[in-house]
């Protein structure tokens, strides 16, 4: 590897909607470039949410394709605790620092857009003391004046595109002022993160087919029984229903709110398709905010793995080759 001064990128992000094979691509990339996976999935952080969240831990094990791939931020918290984007950001920074300090490459894989965006665009997620006077003053100041002020105070700003968003500039200035008053804004300092972002998706008919096949496999593989077991362990239906589509619909089925397993399948199939569309919309929003995503052409899993490796070598040969 080259010295850090020569590196344009220091991590890889593989993102895309549900059911497009992100994990397989991420694991192949990690094996090829001496990497470790950091999950960016909001439900895989929870223990016992295995089938419904699609952890597929076997994908990380040693196989004919290569050695086992270490993974992070999976199975790190217990229900009924609430794990949010702030928790994720802090845990990500720790994992990223650990991986890079050992000379390995962080490979981020997932479809939770807000988690990925929080890392890429450095969300300022803090609890600030109320300073109404300062906030009103900043709100009344033109954006270009605020942006100039922020750049003077923070010339090494990670994402210059944030200077175009007044609310983010105001938040950054409020944090700087709070630090002057002795308020610690975050418990873990943001490391130097320079991601090469690769996106993958599939044509809608193929994506819908993948969603259908995977949903049938999960239902046949014990997803309803998994939800029942979690409920028996003491987790309320209300809490389960907040854990995403699979857990919400299965909880409703087990409570008799959905009449049959076929109705469960049909309702979930429609809902997951809608979710996949929302994921793609989020990633397009990130691009509009200035985040560069290198989209792979549609193709088989093997073809997209090859494309991903080619993108990495082509754009960052001195870093990852």
mmCIF file of C-alpha atoms in Angstrom:
data_model
loop_
_atom_site.group_PDB
_atom_site.id
_atom_site.type_symbol
_atom_site.label_atom_id
_atom_site.label_comp_id
_atom_site.label_asym_id
_atom_site.label_seq_id
_atom_site.Cartn_x
_atom_site.Cartn_y
_atom_site.Cartn_z
ATOM 1 C CA UNK A 1 0.000 0.000 0.000
ATOM 2 C CA UNK A 2 1.028 3.568 -0.548
ATOM 3 C CA UNK A 3 1.557 6.109 2.202
ATOM 4 C CA UNK A 4 -1.515 7.881 3.557
ATOM 5 C CA UNK A 5 -0.425 11.093 1.877
ATOM 6 C CA UNK A 6 -0.783 9.415 -1.537
ATOM 7 C CA UNK A 7 -4.176 7.888 -0.872
ATOM 8 C CA UNK A 8 -7.202 9.445 -2.467
ATOM 9 C CA UNK A 9 -9.500 6.896 -0.793
ATOM 10 C CA UNK A 10 -9.148 4.909 2.411
ATOM 11 C CA UNK A 11 -12.320 2.829 2.430
ATOM 12 C CA UNK A 12 -14.888 1.267 0.115
ATOM 13 C CA UNK A 13 -18.664 1.580 0.453
ATOM 14 C CA UNK A 14 -20.979 -0.867 -1.316
ATOM 15 C CA UNK A 15 -24.567 0.412 -1.251
ATOM 16 C CA UNK A 16 -27.847 -0.340 -2.973
ATOM 17 C CA UNK A 17 -31.441 -1.362 -2.339
ATOM 18 C CA UNK A 18 -32.487 -4.585 -0.660
ATOM 19 C CA UNK A 19 -32.057 -7.978 -2.374
ATOM 20 C CA UNK A 20 -29.398 -7.004 -4.935
ATOM 21 C CA UNK A 21 -26.489 -9.016 -3.504
ATOM 22 C CA UNK A 22 -24.518 -6.302 -1.724
ATOM 23 C CA UNK A 23 -23.065 -8.668 0.874
ATOM 24 C CA UNK A 24 -21.636 -11.055 -1.736
ATOM 25 C CA UNK A 25 -20.000 -8.138 -3.550
ATOM 26 C CA UNK A 26 -18.674 -6.647 -0.321
ATOM 27 C CA UNK A 27 -17.196 -9.936 0.872
ATOM 28 C CA UNK A 28 -15.512 -10.504 -2.515
ATOM 29 C CA UNK A 29 -14.049 -6.988 -2.410
ATOM 30 C CA UNK A 30 -12.840 -7.477 1.168
ATOM 31 C CA UNK A 31 -11.114 -10.734 0.214
ATOM 32 C CA UNK A 32 -9.471 -9.130 -2.821
ATOM 33 C CA UNK A 33 -8.177 -6.027 -1.032
ATOM 34 C CA UNK A 34 -7.372 -7.239 2.496
ATOM 35 C CA UNK A 35 -10.502 -5.751 3.964
ATOM 36 C CA UNK A 36 -12.975 -6.148 6.799
ATOM 37 C CA UNK A 37 -16.719 -5.557 6.545
ATOM 38 C CA UNK A 38 -18.535 -2.824 8.459
ATOM 39 C CA UNK A 39 -22.273 -3.409 8.204
ATOM 40 C CA UNK A 40 -24.520 -0.442 7.438
ATOM 41 C CA UNK A 41 -27.813 -2.143 8.228
ATOM 42 C CA UNK A 42 -29.984 -0.671 10.967
ATOM 43 C CA UNK A 43 -31.441 -4.009 12.084
ATOM 44 C CA UNK A 44 -28.388 -6.227 11.895
ATOM 45 C CA UNK A 45 -26.987 -4.377 14.905
ATOM 46 C CA UNK A 46 -29.551 -6.240 17.066
ATOM 47 C CA UNK A 47 -28.898 -9.724 18.408
ATOM 48 C CA UNK A 48 -31.505 -12.390 17.582
ATOM 49 C CA UNK A 49 -32.860 -10.496 14.549
ATOM 50 C CA UNK A 50 -31.272 -13.017 12.205
ATOM 51 C CA UNK A 51 -33.640 -14.253 9.494
ATOM 52 C CA UNK A 52 -35.755 -11.128 9.212
ATOM 53 C CA UNK A 53 -32.742 -8.832 8.922
ATOM 54 C CA UNK A 54 -30.901 -11.108 6.482
ATOM 55 C CA UNK A 55 -27.622 -11.333 8.377
ATOM 56 C CA UNK A 56 -26.466 -14.308 6.286
ATOM 57 C CA UNK A 57 -23.435 -14.757 8.529
ATOM 58 C CA UNK A 58 -22.366 -17.805 6.542
ATOM 59 C CA UNK A 59 -21.357 -15.421 3.739
ATOM 60 C CA UNK A 60 -18.444 -14.223 5.890
ATOM 61 C CA UNK A 61 -17.109 -17.699 6.644
ATOM 62 C CA UNK A 62 -14.186 -19.353 4.880
ATOM 63 C CA UNK A 63 -15.211 -21.036 1.631
ATOM 64 C CA UNK A 64 -13.778 -22.156 -1.687
ATOM 65 C CA UNK A 65 -13.851 -18.452 -2.614
ATOM 66 C CA UNK A 66 -11.350 -17.545 0.085
ATOM 67 C CA UNK A 67 -10.691 -17.095 3.819
ATOM 68 C CA UNK A 68 -13.194 -15.879 6.382
ATOM 69 C CA UNK A 69 -13.874 -12.131 6.340
ATOM 70 C CA UNK A 70 -14.114 -10.303 9.696
ATOM 71 C CA UNK A 71 -17.241 -8.196 10.175
ATOM 72 C CA UNK A 72 -18.246 -5.358 12.500
ATOM 73 C CA UNK A 73 -21.439 -3.708 13.824
ATOM 74 C CA UNK A 74 -23.510 -6.882 13.603
ATOM 75 C CA UNK A 75 -25.013 -8.358 16.819
ATOM 76 C CA UNK A 76 -23.802 -5.515 19.021
ATOM 77 C CA UNK A 77 -26.933 -4.553 20.966
ATOM 78 C CA UNK A 78 -29.822 -6.235 22.770
ATOM 79 C CA UNK A 79 -33.522 -5.578 22.545
ATOM 80 C CA UNK A 80 -35.489 -3.737 23.778
ATOM 81 C CA UNK A 81 -32.752 -1.055 23.616
ATOM 82 C CA UNK A 82 -33.131 1.595 20.915
ATOM 83 C CA UNK A 83 -30.152 1.832 18.560
ATOM 84 C CA UNK A 84 -30.103 4.966 16.431
ATOM 85 C CA UNK A 85 -28.034 6.785 13.840
ATOM 86 C CA UNK A 86 -26.011 8.597 16.530
ATOM 87 C CA UNK A 87 -25.075 5.254 18.141
ATOM 88 C CA UNK A 88 -24.156 3.911 14.717
ATOM 89 C CA UNK A 89 -22.001 6.895 13.842
ATOM 90 C CA UNK A 90 -20.042 6.588 17.091
ATOM 91 C CA UNK A 91 -19.605 2.820 16.755
ATOM 92 C CA UNK A 92 -18.613 3.195 13.113
ATOM 93 C CA UNK A 93 -15.850 5.651 13.982
ATOM 94 C CA UNK A 94 -14.445 3.182 16.533
ATOM 95 C CA UNK A 95 -14.578 0.257 14.097
ATOM 96 C CA UNK A 96 -13.073 2.310 11.270
ATOM 97 C CA UNK A 97 -10.188 3.435 13.480
ATOM 98 C CA UNK A 98 -9.562 -0.121 14.688
ATOM 99 C CA UNK A 99 -9.499 -1.558 11.163
ATOM 100 C CA UNK A 100 -7.271 1.117 9.631
ATOM 101 C CA UNK A 101 -4.837 1.093 12.541
ATOM 102 C CA UNK A 102 -4.285 -2.615 11.836
ATOM 103 C CA UNK A 103 -3.468 -1.779 8.225
ATOM 104 C CA UNK A 104 -6.632 -3.260 6.754
ATOM 105 C CA UNK A 105 -9.287 -1.775 4.486
ATOM 106 C CA UNK A 106 -12.781 -0.917 5.807
ATOM 107 C CA UNK A 107 -15.449 -2.177 3.380
ATOM 108 C CA UNK A 108 -18.836 -0.745 4.317
ATOM 109 C CA UNK A 109 -21.834 -2.760 3.087
ATOM 110 C CA UNK A 110 -25.488 -1.928 3.523
ATOM 111 C CA UNK A 111 -28.678 -0.274 2.439
ATOM 112 C CA UNK A 112 -29.594 1.940 5.385
ATOM 113 C CA UNK A 113 -29.201 5.253 3.609
ATOM 114 C CA UNK A 114 -29.234 7.451 6.688
ATOM 115 C CA UNK A 115 -26.461 5.437 8.343
ATOM 116 C CA UNK A 116 -24.266 5.678 5.241
ATOM 117 C CA UNK A 117 -25.070 9.356 4.737
ATOM 118 C CA UNK A 118 -24.241 10.106 8.378
ATOM 119 C CA UNK A 119 -20.741 8.732 7.781
ATOM 120 C CA UNK A 120 -20.125 10.180 4.332
ATOM 121 C CA UNK A 121 -21.503 13.657 4.987
ATOM 122 C CA UNK A 122 -20.479 13.814 8.664
ATOM 123 C CA UNK A 123 -23.849 14.414 10.317
ATOM 124 C CA UNK A 124 -23.402 16.594 13.379
ATOM 125 C CA UNK A 125 -25.472 14.473 15.766
ATOM 126 C CA UNK A 126 -25.220 16.116 19.149
ATOM 127 C CA UNK A 127 -27.372 17.304 22.002
ATOM 128 C CA UNK A 128 -26.634 20.991 22.292
ATOM 129 C CA UNK A 129 -27.552 23.314 25.158
ATOM 130 C CA UNK A 130 -30.259 25.734 24.068
ATOM 131 C CA UNK A 131 -28.869 29.037 22.807
ATOM 132 C CA UNK A 132 -31.913 30.763 21.383
ATOM 133 C CA UNK A 133 -30.174 34.092 20.842
ATOM 134 C CA UNK A 134 -27.349 32.544 18.796
ATOM 135 C CA UNK A 135 -29.760 30.417 16.759
ATOM 136 C CA UNK A 136 -31.938 33.397 15.867
ATOM 137 C CA UNK A 137 -28.868 35.424 14.912
ATOM 138 C CA UNK A 138 -27.604 32.652 12.626
ATOM 139 C CA UNK A 139 -31.026 32.128 11.042
ATOM 140 C CA UNK A 140 -31.170 35.830 10.170
ATOM 141 C CA UNK A 141 -27.713 35.798 8.546
ATOM 142 C CA UNK A 142 -27.382 35.069 4.790
ATOM 143 C CA UNK A 143 -26.047 31.621 3.910
ATOM 144 C CA UNK A 144 -22.980 32.937 2.077
ATOM 145 C CA UNK A 145 -21.919 34.905 5.183
ATOM 146 C CA UNK A 146 -22.419 31.854 7.406
ATOM 147 C CA UNK A 147 -20.483 29.627 5.000
ATOM 148 C CA UNK A 148 -17.555 32.044 4.943
ATOM 149 C CA UNK A 149 -17.562 32.191 8.751
ATOM 150 C CA UNK A 150 -17.587 28.406 9.027
ATOM 151 C CA UNK A 151 -14.709 27.985 6.569
ATOM 152 C CA UNK A 152 -12.600 30.426 8.561
ATOM 153 C CA UNK A 153 -13.293 28.507 11.765
ATOM 154 C CA UNK A 154 -13.021 25.061 10.170
ATOM 155 C CA UNK A 155 -10.839 25.265 7.037
ATOM 156 C CA UNK A 156 -10.447 21.448 6.913
ATOM 157 C CA UNK A 157 -14.197 20.917 6.518
ATOM 158 C CA UNK A 158 -14.729 17.357 5.218
ATOM 159 C CA UNK A 159 -17.638 17.978 2.832
ATOM 160 C CA UNK A 160 -17.718 21.380 1.155
ATOM 161 C CA UNK A 161 -21.121 20.636 -0.417
ATOM 162 C CA UNK A 162 -22.618 21.062 3.060
ATOM 163 C CA UNK A 163 -21.862 24.777 2.741
ATOM 164 C CA UNK A 164 -24.874 24.920 0.404
ATOM 165 C CA UNK A 165 -27.268 23.790 3.169
ATOM 166 C CA UNK A 166 -28.056 26.525 5.665
ATOM 167 C CA UNK A 167 -29.334 24.234 8.413
ATOM 168 C CA UNK A 168 -26.109 22.208 8.364
ATOM 169 C CA UNK A 169 -23.939 25.351 8.407
ATOM 170 C CA UNK A 170 -25.929 26.706 11.357
ATOM 171 C CA UNK A 171 -25.607 23.412 13.242
ATOM 172 C CA UNK A 172 -21.843 23.349 12.660
ATOM 173 C CA UNK A 173 -21.472 26.919 13.944
ATOM 174 C CA UNK A 174 -23.612 26.108 16.990
ATOM 175 C CA UNK A 175 -21.386 23.125 17.763
ATOM 176 C CA UNK A 176 -18.233 25.250 17.481
ATOM 177 C CA UNK A 177 -19.741 27.781 19.882
ATOM 178 C CA UNK A 178 -20.803 25.027 22.285
ATOM 179 C CA UNK A 179 -17.261 23.637 22.294
ATOM 180 C CA UNK A 180 -15.975 27.100 23.234
ATOM 181 C CA UNK A 181 -18.307 26.904 26.225
ATOM 182 C CA UNK A 182 -16.856 23.532 27.227
ATOM 183 C CA UNK A 183 -19.555 21.260 25.768
ATOM 184 C CA UNK A 184 -18.147 18.060 24.245
ATOM 185 C CA UNK A 185 -20.094 17.555 21.011
ATOM 186 C CA UNK A 186 -19.266 13.883 20.386
ATOM 187 C CA UNK A 187 -17.682 11.099 22.388
ATOM 188 C CA UNK A 188 -15.620 9.816 19.433
ATOM 189 C CA UNK A 189 -13.801 12.151 17.073
ATOM 190 C CA UNK A 190 -14.517 11.586 13.397
ATOM 191 C CA UNK A 191 -11.549 9.864 11.740
ATOM 192 C CA UNK A 192 -10.318 10.818 8.291
ATOM 193 C CA UNK A 193 -12.833 9.006 6.063
ATOM 194 C CA UNK A 194 -12.353 9.177 2.275
ATOM 195 C CA UNK A 195 -14.704 6.660 0.715
ATOM 196 C CA UNK A 196 -14.866 5.250 -2.763
ATOM 197 C CA UNK A 197 -18.612 4.601 -3.079
ATOM 198 C CA UNK A 198 -19.919 1.853 -5.353
ATOM 199 C CA UNK A 199 -23.630 1.426 -5.968
ATOM 200 C CA UNK A 200 -25.410 -1.647 -7.267
ATOM 201 C CA UNK A 201 -29.015 -2.229 -8.272
ATOM 202 C CA UNK A 202 -30.997 -4.298 -10.765
ATOM 203 C CA UNK A 203 -33.777 -3.688 -13.293
ATOM 204 C CA UNK A 204 -37.138 -3.614 -11.534
ATOM 205 C CA UNK A 205 -38.454 -6.996 -12.838
ATOM 206 C CA UNK A 206 -35.306 -8.766 -11.669
ATOM 207 C CA UNK A 207 -35.294 -6.899 -8.353
ATOM 208 C CA UNK A 208 -38.943 -7.812 -7.731
ATOM 209 C CA UNK A 209 -38.147 -11.458 -8.506
ATOM 210 C CA UNK A 210 -35.192 -11.412 -6.095
ATOM 211 C CA UNK A 211 -37.385 -9.913 -3.372
ATOM 212 C CA UNK A 212 -40.058 -12.571 -3.958
ATOM 213 C CA UNK A 213 -37.598 -15.482 -3.875
ATOM 214 C CA UNK A 214 -35.837 -14.205 -0.782
ATOM 215 C CA UNK A 215 -39.109 -13.542 1.038
ATOM 216 C CA UNK A 216 -40.354 -17.079 0.342
ATOM 217 C CA UNK A 217 -37.021 -18.459 1.593
ATOM 218 C CA UNK A 218 -37.226 -16.446 4.806
ATOM 219 C CA UNK A 219 -40.812 -17.452 5.500
ATOM 220 C CA UNK A 220 -39.981 -21.105 4.802
ATOM 221 C CA UNK A 221 -36.803 -20.770 6.858
ATOM 222 C CA UNK A 222 -38.523 -19.806 10.104
ATOM 223 C CA UNK A 223 -38.905 -16.015 10.075
ATOM 224 C CA UNK A 224 -42.346 -16.122 11.735
ATOM 225 C CA UNK A 225 -41.021 -18.524 14.365
ATOM 226 C CA UNK A 226 -38.076 -16.194 14.979
ATOM 227 C CA UNK A 227 -40.440 -13.311 15.708
ATOM 228 C CA UNK A 228 -42.560 -15.509 17.991
ATOM 229 C CA UNK A 229 -39.437 -16.559 19.910
ATOM 230 C CA UNK A 230 -38.313 -12.957 20.366
ATOM 231 C CA UNK A 231 -41.781 -12.058 21.675
ATOM 232 C CA UNK A 232 -41.708 -15.015 24.116
ATOM 233 C CA UNK A 233 -38.361 -13.704 25.420
ATOM 234 C CA UNK A 234 -40.168 -10.613 26.701
ATOM 235 C CA UNK A 235 -40.107 -8.169 23.801
ATOM 236 C CA UNK A 236 -43.478 -6.504 23.231
ATOM 237 C CA UNK A 237 -45.374 -6.592 19.946
ATOM 238 C CA UNK A 238 -45.147 -2.799 19.900
ATOM 239 C CA UNK A 239 -41.349 -2.895 20.056
ATOM 240 C CA UNK A 240 -41.156 -5.633 17.427
ATOM 241 C CA UNK A 241 -43.332 -3.665 15.039
ATOM 242 C CA UNK A 242 -40.779 -0.827 15.133
ATOM 243 C CA UNK A 243 -38.026 -3.104 13.812
ATOM 244 C CA UNK A 244 -38.840 -2.872 10.135
ATOM 245 C CA UNK A 245 -41.195 -4.483 7.685
ATOM 246 C CA UNK A 246 -40.551 -8.180 8.276
ATOM 247 C CA UNK A 247 -40.887 -7.867 12.040
ATOM 248 C CA UNK A 248 -43.942 -5.611 11.791
ATOM 249 C CA UNK A 249 -45.849 -7.863 9.402
ATOM 250 C CA UNK A 250 -44.894 -11.089 11.203
ATOM 251 C CA UNK A 251 -45.946 -9.559 14.526
ATOM 252 C CA UNK A 252 -49.286 -8.577 13.046
ATOM 253 C CA UNK A 253 -49.737 -12.096 11.640
ATOM 254 C CA UNK A 254 -48.983 -13.666 15.018
ATOM 255 C CA UNK A 255 -51.518 -11.334 16.665
ATOM 256 C CA UNK A 256 -54.178 -12.409 14.175
ATOM 257 C CA UNK A 257 -54.230 -9.063 12.362
ATOM 258 C CA UNK A 258 -53.194 -10.775 9.105
ATOM 259 C CA UNK A 259 -55.389 -13.715 8.230
ATOM 260 C CA UNK A 260 -53.097 -16.166 6.462
ATOM 261 C CA UNK A 261 -49.474 -16.832 5.532
ATOM 262 C CA UNK A 262 -50.304 -16.073 1.911
ATOM 263 C CA UNK A 263 -51.725 -12.684 2.973
ATOM 264 C CA UNK A 264 -48.544 -12.180 4.999
ATOM 265 C CA UNK A 265 -46.427 -12.904 1.915
ATOM 266 C CA UNK A 266 -48.490 -10.646 -0.367
ATOM 267 C CA UNK A 267 -48.487 -7.717 2.068
ATOM 268 C CA UNK A 268 -44.777 -8.000 2.744
ATOM 269 C CA UNK A 269 -43.919 -8.370 -0.936
ATOM 270 C CA UNK A 270 -45.660 -5.081 -1.789
ATOM 271 C CA UNK A 271 -44.163 -3.295 1.226
ATOM 272 C CA UNK A 272 -40.597 -4.448 0.505
ATOM 273 C CA UNK A 273 -40.883 -3.346 -3.121
ATOM 274 C CA UNK A 274 -41.952 0.099 -1.924
ATOM 275 C CA UNK A 275 -39.058 0.106 0.549
ATOM 276 C CA UNK A 276 -36.565 -0.696 -2.228
ATOM 277 C CA UNK A 277 -37.856 2.286 -4.203
ATOM 278 C CA UNK A 278 -37.400 4.543 -1.162
ATOM 279 C CA UNK A 279 -33.829 3.286 -0.764
ATOM 280 C CA UNK A 280 -33.035 4.164 -4.372
ATOM 281 C CA UNK A 281 -34.611 7.589 -3.875
ATOM 282 C CA UNK A 282 -32.381 8.175 -0.830
ATOM 283 C CA UNK A 283 -29.240 7.321 -2.788
ATOM 284 C CA UNK A 284 -30.287 9.686 -5.592
ATOM 285 C CA UNK A 285 -30.753 12.380 -2.949
ATOM 286 C CA UNK A 286 -27.205 11.751 -1.725
ATOM 287 C CA UNK A 287 -25.938 12.254 -5.270
ATOM 288 C CA UNK A 288 -27.847 15.530 -5.550
ATOM 289 C CA UNK A 289 -26.123 16.636 -2.335
ATOM 290 C CA UNK A 290 -22.727 16.097 -3.976
ATOM 291 C CA UNK A 291 -21.912 12.496 -3.010
ATOM 292 C CA UNK A 292 -20.259 10.626 -5.895
ATOM 293 C CA UNK A 293 -21.567 7.079 -6.384
ATOM 294 C CA UNK A 294 -20.069 4.806 -9.044
ATOM 295 C CA UNK A 295 -22.971 2.620 -10.184
ATOM 296 C CA UNK A 296 -22.274 -0.859 -11.501
ATOM 297 C CA UNK A 297 -24.015 -2.049 -14.639
ATOM 298 C CA UNK A 298 -26.753 -4.614 -14.075
ATOM 299 C CA UNK A 299 -25.583 -8.174 -14.444
ATOM 300 C CA UNK A 300 -25.039 -11.422 -12.594
ATOM 301 C CA UNK A 301 -23.493 -11.431 -9.151
ATOM 302 C CA UNK A 302 -20.181 -12.603 -10.636
ATOM 303 C CA UNK A 303 -20.228 -9.894 -13.305
ATOM 304 C CA UNK A 304 -20.895 -7.169 -10.733
ATOM 305 C CA UNK A 305 -18.148 -8.474 -8.442
ATOM 306 C CA UNK A 306 -15.701 -8.191 -11.335
ATOM 307 C CA UNK A 307 -16.988 -4.699 -12.170
ATOM 308 C CA UNK A 308 -16.567 -3.584 -8.548
ATOM 309 C CA UNK A 309 -12.964 -4.813 -8.463
ATOM 310 C CA UNK A 310 -12.259 -3.104 -11.783
ATOM 311 C CA UNK A 311 -13.719 0.183 -10.501
ATOM 312 C CA UNK A 312 -11.535 0.028 -7.409
ATOM 313 C CA UNK A 313 -8.333 -0.745 -9.290
ATOM 314 C CA UNK A 314 -9.157 1.773 -12.013
ATOM 315 C CA UNK A 315 -9.901 4.678 -9.689
ATOM 316 C CA UNK A 316 -7.451 3.973 -6.907
ATOM 317 C CA UNK A 317 -4.614 1.766 -8.134
ATOM 318 C CA UNK A 318 -1.985 3.313 -5.863
ATOM 319 C CA UNK A 319 -4.206 2.852 -2.827
ATOM 320 C CA UNK A 320 -5.679 -0.603 -3.142
ATOM 321 C CA UNK A 321 -3.705 -2.468 -5.807
#
